[in-house]
Short mmCIF file of C-alpha atoms and ligand atoms in Angstrom, two decimals:
data_model
loop_
_atom_site.label_atom_id
_atom_site.label_comp_id
_atom_site.label_asym_id
_atom_site.label_seq_id
_atom_site.Cartn_x
_atom_site.Cartn_y
_atom_site.Cartn_z
CA MET A 1 -0.17 -0.01 -0.05
CA LEU A 2 1.20 3.37 -1.28
CA VAL A 3 0.81 6.37 0.93
CA VAL A 4 1.01 9.79 -0.60
CA GLU A 5 0.89 13.18 0.86
CA THR A 6 0.60 15.68 -2.47
CA VAL A 7 -1.86 16.19 -5.25
CA PRO A 8 0.94 15.28 -7.69
CA GLU A 9 1.95 12.20 -5.84
CA LEU A 10 -1.25 11.09 -5.49
CA ARG A 11 -2.09 11.64 -9.41
CA GLN A 12 0.92 9.73 -10.29
CA ALA A 13 -0.12 6.93 -8.12
CA VAL A 14 -3.85 6.70 -9.90
CA SER A 15 -2.46 7.02 -13.41
CA GLN A 16 -0.27 4.36 -12.59
CA LEU A 17 -3.29 2.43 -11.27
CA ARG A 18 -4.84 2.87 -14.26
CA SER A 19 -2.48 1.85 -16.65
CA THR A 20 -2.62 -1.65 -15.42
CA ARG A 21 -6.08 -1.82 -13.94
CA ARG A 22 -9.63 -0.86 -15.42
CA SER A 23 -11.62 0.60 -12.24
CA ILE A 24 -10.68 2.81 -9.07
CA GLY A 25 -12.97 3.23 -6.31
CA PHE A 26 -12.65 5.65 -3.40
CA VAL A 27 -13.11 6.09 -0.02
CA PRO A 28 -13.21 9.27 1.23
CA THR A 29 -12.66 9.54 5.39
CA MET A 30 -11.88 11.83 8.34
CA GLY A 31 -9.61 9.04 9.62
CA ALA A 32 -9.97 7.27 12.90
CA LEU A 33 -11.18 4.62 11.00
CA HIS A 34 -13.89 2.08 12.67
CA ALA A 35 -15.62 -1.00 11.37
CA GLY A 36 -18.28 1.41 9.17
CA HIS A 37 -15.13 2.55 7.21
CA ALA A 38 -13.04 -0.63 6.90
CA SER A 39 -16.96 -2.11 5.26
CA LEU A 40 -16.65 1.03 3.07
CA ILE A 41 -13.61 0.08 1.94
CA ASP A 42 -14.48 -4.13 1.69
CA HIS A 43 -17.37 -2.79 -0.74
CA SER A 44 -14.86 -0.64 -3.27
CA VAL A 45 -12.41 -3.48 -3.25
CA ALA A 46 -15.11 -6.45 -4.03
CA ASP A 47 -16.15 -3.77 -6.96
CA HIS A 48 -13.09 -2.56 -8.44
CA HIS A 49 -9.20 -3.55 -9.07
CA ALA A 50 -7.88 -0.78 -6.74
CA THR A 51 -9.17 1.08 -4.21
CA VAL A 52 -7.79 4.79 -3.15
CA VAL A 53 -8.34 6.37 0.38
CA SER A 54 -8.32 9.33 1.93
CA ILE A 55 -7.58 10.83 5.19
CA PHE A 56 -7.88 14.46 5.91
CA VAL A 57 -9.37 15.90 8.95
CA ASN A 58 -11.04 19.05 6.74
CA PRO A 59 -11.12 22.04 9.05
CA LEU A 60 -13.67 23.52 6.36
CA GLN A 61 -16.35 21.50 7.92
CA PHE A 62 -15.90 22.42 11.32
CA ALA A 63 -17.22 25.49 13.37
CA PRO A 64 -14.76 27.79 15.03
CA HIS A 65 -16.17 26.29 18.38
CA GLU A 66 -16.23 22.55 16.98
CA ASP A 67 -13.87 19.66 17.96
CA LEU A 68 -11.25 20.28 14.60
CA THR A 69 -8.27 20.14 17.01
CA LYS A 70 -9.61 17.49 19.41
CA TYR A 71 -10.73 15.15 16.45
CA PRO A 72 -8.93 11.69 16.64
CA ARG A 73 -6.13 11.72 14.36
CA PRO A 74 -4.74 7.74 15.16
CA ARG A 75 -2.49 7.48 12.30
CA THR A 76 -0.46 4.22 12.08
CA ALA A 77 -4.01 2.48 13.30
CA ASP A 78 -5.75 3.96 10.17
CA LEU A 79 -3.11 3.23 8.15
CA LYS A 80 -2.75 -0.57 9.03
CA ILE A 81 -6.97 -0.70 8.79
CA CYS A 82 -6.46 0.12 4.70
CA ASP A 83 -3.84 -1.80 4.26
CA ASP A 84 -5.46 -4.84 5.98
CA HIS A 85 -8.63 -3.96 3.73
CA GLY A 86 -6.70 -4.01 0.82
CA ALA A 87 -6.52 -0.12 -0.43
CA GLU A 88 -4.09 0.34 -2.97
CA VAL A 89 -3.21 4.45 -2.19
CA VAL A 90 -3.94 6.19 1.03
CA TYR A 91 -4.07 10.38 0.23
CA TYR A 92 -2.87 11.88 3.69
CA PRO A 93 -2.27 15.50 3.03
CA ALA A 94 -1.43 18.57 5.10
CA VAL A 95 -3.77 21.23 5.50
CA HIS A 96 -2.09 23.29 3.04
CA ASP A 97 -1.91 20.72 0.35
CA VAL A 98 -5.50 20.76 0.07
CA TYR A 99 -6.05 24.38 0.79
CA PRO A 100 -3.29 25.86 -0.66
CA THR A 101 -2.80 29.56 0.08
CA GLY A 102 -5.07 31.77 -2.30
CA PHE A 103 -7.73 29.14 -2.17
CA ARG A 104 -11.21 30.81 -2.96
CA THR A 105 -13.76 28.55 -4.46
CA THR A 106 -16.23 26.59 -2.30
CA VAL A 107 -19.48 24.30 -3.66
CA HIS A 108 -22.98 24.82 -2.12
CA VAL A 109 -25.78 23.00 -2.57
CA ALA A 110 -29.09 25.16 -2.23
CA GLU A 111 -31.39 24.37 0.26
CA LEU A 112 -30.76 20.51 0.72
CA GLY A 113 -27.82 21.43 3.71
CA THR A 114 -30.03 24.31 5.47
CA ARG A 115 -32.41 21.78 7.52
CA TRP A 116 -31.74 18.83 10.24
CA GLU A 117 -27.59 19.22 10.71
CA GLY A 118 -27.77 22.08 8.52
CA ALA A 119 -29.66 23.88 11.27
CA ALA A 120 -27.09 23.35 14.07
CA ARG A 121 -23.94 23.61 11.84
CA PRO A 122 -24.60 26.44 8.70
CA THR A 123 -21.19 26.15 7.29
CA HIS A 124 -20.56 22.13 7.80
CA PHE A 125 -22.15 21.07 4.62
CA ASP A 126 -20.09 23.44 2.22
CA GLY A 127 -16.85 22.48 3.74
CA VAL A 128 -18.13 18.80 2.95
CA THR A 129 -19.66 19.59 -0.68
CA THR A 130 -16.18 21.44 -0.88
CA VAL A 131 -13.84 18.71 0.01
CA VAL A 132 -15.37 16.15 -1.75
CA ALA A 133 -15.50 17.86 -4.92
CA LYS A 134 -12.15 18.67 -4.49
CA LEU A 135 -10.73 14.91 -3.68
CA PHE A 136 -13.42 13.77 -6.96
CA GLY A 137 -10.91 15.70 -8.99
CA MET A 138 -7.73 14.76 -7.53
CA VAL A 139 -8.57 11.02 -7.71
CA GLY A 140 -10.61 10.93 -10.72
CA ALA A 141 -12.00 7.55 -9.32
CA ASP A 142 -15.29 5.49 -11.18
CA ILE A 143 -17.12 4.85 -7.64
CA ALA A 144 -16.99 6.79 -4.38
CA TYR A 145 -18.27 4.83 -1.31
CA PHE A 146 -20.18 6.82 1.52
CA GLY A 147 -21.86 5.62 4.12
CA GLN A 148 -25.82 5.84 4.61
CA LYS A 149 -25.33 6.98 8.34
CA ASP A 150 -24.76 10.73 7.32
CA PHE A 151 -27.88 10.75 5.55
CA GLN A 152 -28.13 14.56 5.00
CA GLN A 153 -24.64 14.26 3.89
CA GLN A 154 -25.01 11.41 1.04
CA THR A 155 -27.95 13.27 -0.74
CA LEU A 156 -26.02 16.88 -0.66
CA ILE A 157 -22.94 14.75 -1.89
CA ARG A 158 -25.32 13.29 -4.67
CA GLN A 159 -27.18 16.18 -5.99
CA MET A 160 -23.77 18.14 -6.21
CA VAL A 161 -22.64 15.03 -8.18
CA ARG A 162 -25.80 15.22 -10.88
CA ASP A 163 -25.79 19.36 -10.66
CA LEU A 164 -22.05 19.46 -11.93
CA ASN A 165 -22.09 16.18 -13.99
CA MET A 166 -19.03 14.83 -12.04
CA PRO A 167 -17.91 11.61 -13.69
CA THR A 168 -17.49 9.61 -9.80
CA GLN A 169 -20.53 7.81 -9.40
CA VAL A 170 -21.99 7.68 -5.62
CA LYS A 171 -22.30 4.54 -3.42
CA VAL A 172 -24.27 4.44 -0.15
CA CYS A 173 -23.56 1.85 1.78
CA PRO A 174 -25.63 0.67 4.69
CA ILE A 175 -25.15 1.97 8.42
CA VAL A 176 -22.96 -0.40 10.75
CA ARG A 177 -23.79 -0.63 14.12
CA ASP A 178 -22.54 -2.19 17.39
CA PRO A 179 -24.46 -5.47 18.40
CA ASP A 180 -26.49 -2.87 21.61
CA GLY A 181 -27.66 -1.03 18.17
CA MET A 182 -25.21 2.34 18.25
CA ALA A 183 -24.36 3.12 15.01
CA LEU A 184 -20.64 3.34 14.66
CA SER A 185 -18.93 7.01 14.63
CA SER A 186 -15.43 8.46 15.50
CA ARG A 187 -17.40 10.24 18.01
CA ASN A 188 -18.75 7.39 19.75
CA ILE A 189 -14.99 7.05 21.91
CA TYR A 190 -15.69 10.32 23.86
CA LEU A 191 -18.73 8.74 25.37
CA SER A 192 -18.89 7.55 28.55
CA ASN A 193 -20.67 4.40 29.38
CA ALA A 194 -23.65 6.90 31.07
CA GLU A 195 -23.75 8.59 27.98
CA ARG A 196 -23.54 5.96 25.50
CA ALA A 197 -26.53 4.11 26.99
CA SER A 198 -28.40 7.33 26.96
CA GLY A 199 -27.05 7.53 23.06
CA LEU A 200 -28.66 4.48 22.43
CA ALA A 201 -32.21 5.84 22.17
CA LEU A 202 -31.31 7.30 19.33
CA SER A 203 -30.98 3.57 17.58
CA LYS A 204 -33.83 2.35 19.97
CA SER A 205 -36.19 5.25 18.82
CA LEU A 206 -35.38 4.39 14.58
CA LEU A 207 -36.13 0.30 15.42
CA ALA A 208 -39.69 1.50 17.47
CA ALA A 209 -40.31 3.27 13.65
CA GLN A 210 -38.82 0.23 12.27
CA GLN A 211 -41.36 -1.56 14.27
CA HIS A 212 -44.55 0.12 13.36
CA TRP A 213 -43.42 0.22 9.70
CA ASN A 214 -43.00 -3.23 9.59
CA GLN A 215 -47.06 -3.67 10.95
CA GLY A 216 -47.87 -1.56 8.02
CA ASP A 217 -48.37 1.98 9.87
CA ARG A 218 -47.58 4.38 7.19
CA ASP A 219 -48.90 7.47 8.75
CA PRO A 220 -46.06 9.90 9.35
CA ALA A 221 -47.41 11.34 12.97
CA LEU A 222 -47.92 7.74 14.00
CA LEU A 223 -44.10 6.79 13.50
CA MET A 224 -43.16 10.32 14.83
CA SER A 225 -44.64 9.49 18.08
CA ALA A 226 -43.13 6.04 18.10
CA MET A 227 -39.66 7.52 17.79
CA GLN A 228 -40.55 10.82 20.68
CA ALA A 229 -42.07 8.73 23.09
CA ILE A 230 -38.53 6.72 23.65
CA LEU A 231 -36.68 9.46 23.08
CA ALA A 232 -38.52 11.97 25.59
CA ALA A 233 -37.98 9.12 28.00
CA GLU A 234 -33.88 9.58 28.01
CA PRO A 235 -33.52 12.46 30.58
CA GLY A 236 -29.25 12.05 29.06
CA LEU A 237 -30.06 13.14 25.66
CA GLU A 238 -30.83 16.65 24.58
CA LEU A 239 -32.39 16.04 21.57
CA SER A 240 -32.21 18.08 18.40
CA TYR A 241 -34.29 16.50 15.98
CA ALA A 242 -36.69 13.43 14.80
CA SER A 243 -38.12 13.37 11.89
CA ILE A 244 -39.93 11.20 9.36
CA ALA A 245 -38.78 12.77 5.95
CA ASP A 246 -38.44 12.50 1.89
CA VAL A 247 -35.56 10.57 1.19
CA GLU A 248 -34.25 13.29 -1.46
CA THR A 249 -35.81 16.12 -0.59
CA LEU A 250 -35.22 15.70 2.94
CA GLU A 251 -38.54 17.55 4.14
CA PRO A 252 -41.03 16.62 6.36
CA LEU A 253 -43.55 14.14 5.51
CA THR A 254 -47.53 14.72 6.79
CA SER A 255 -48.81 12.16 4.23
CA PRO A 256 -47.89 8.08 4.17
CA GLN A 257 -45.40 7.46 1.46
CA PRO A 258 -44.22 4.20 0.10
CA VAL A 259 -40.45 4.91 1.35
CA VAL A 260 -39.45 7.48 4.16
CA VAL A 261 -36.14 7.95 6.30
CA ALA A 262 -36.45 8.34 9.75
CA MET A 263 -33.61 10.96 11.05
CA VAL A 264 -32.67 11.59 14.55
CA ALA A 265 -30.17 13.58 15.91
CA GLY A 266 -29.26 15.30 19.57
CA ARG A 267 -26.11 15.55 22.09
CA VAL A 268 -25.60 13.46 24.89
CA GLY A 269 -22.76 14.99 27.26
CA THR A 270 -20.86 17.23 24.91
CA THR A 271 -21.05 14.90 21.85
CA ARG A 272 -23.23 15.35 19.40
CA LEU A 273 -24.94 12.36 17.45
CA ILE A 274 -27.18 11.65 14.78
CA ASP A 275 -28.68 8.16 13.06
CA ASN A 276 -31.84 7.25 10.74
CA ALA A 277 -33.03 4.30 8.69
CA VAL A 278 -34.89 4.25 5.80
CA LEU A 279 -38.32 2.52 5.83
CA GLY A 280 -39.37 0.98 2.98
CA PRO A 281 -37.57 0.21 -0.15
CA TRP A 282 -35.00 2.66 -1.11
CA GLN A 283 -32.79 3.14 -4.65
CA PRO A 284 -30.80 6.28 -3.99
CA LEU A 285 -30.84 8.82 -7.43
O1 PAF B 1 -17.74 11.91 6.30
C1 PAF B 1 -16.74 12.27 6.42
O2 PAF B 1 -15.78 11.08 7.09
C2 PAF B 1 -16.83 13.55 5.71
O3 PAF B 1 -17.46 14.35 5.89
C3 PAF B 1 -15.84 13.22 4.42
C4 PAF B 1 -17.01 13.11 3.39
C5 PAF B 1 -14.52 12.63 4.11
C6 PAF B 1 -15.78 15.06 3.98
O4 PAF B 1 -14.40 15.21 5.08
#
């Protein structure tokens, strides 16, 4: 496995892969890799002749008061996971390599980024779409892999790819959960045992909505009240939002639909957690 730190090195590595292999998969990450990231690498390795992973804690998607400096950066462990799972190239740049002096261009996807996570983190999604557009341009992969866990993120990225006719396709991979139901996240390491127990209310509320759905309930208000009953009973959770929304526009729904996304977010202690479940058959656009 080759680790490169600059765009010219990355381009050279990718063109070497291209000369001998037919297809390239790409997994963009911010490091602190866990089994969820590993499963994205596994999907890419299964689908492609070569896989490129990027590890870059993107300052543009953090607000000044957020956890940029304390965001975990376990370089050795991260590179081992990439290697163990069959990545061929890892792009591990410094901030100035991605954002050189004089950098001015950003990518803004209108409307989709203002609700939900965007309401709590107004500059976040411009930072995400900007860095993903740059990484797509640097790597030139056939398909890039994103987790369903960041549901709004993958929605914005797919919209950006369609709107800007980007040649890299997006594949969304299922959420990986711990046995207790907690969705894996790099931020879970911040949680004490008590906070983790409170945070489990998120996945439990989604399970309740799923159970109602499986019994044939389609009324968004009914699904919402099943979620709210669990969330309201957890005093350690400061709820940001719970919603039954359209899978593509992310608008809250009031009438039954064949497929919906149940989204939930909240804070336990100082850690913000998000989770979601798609109810019904979903084929991302
Ligand atoms: O999901 C993440 O880890 C990040 O938001 C991403 C897509 C790598 C962009 O920095």
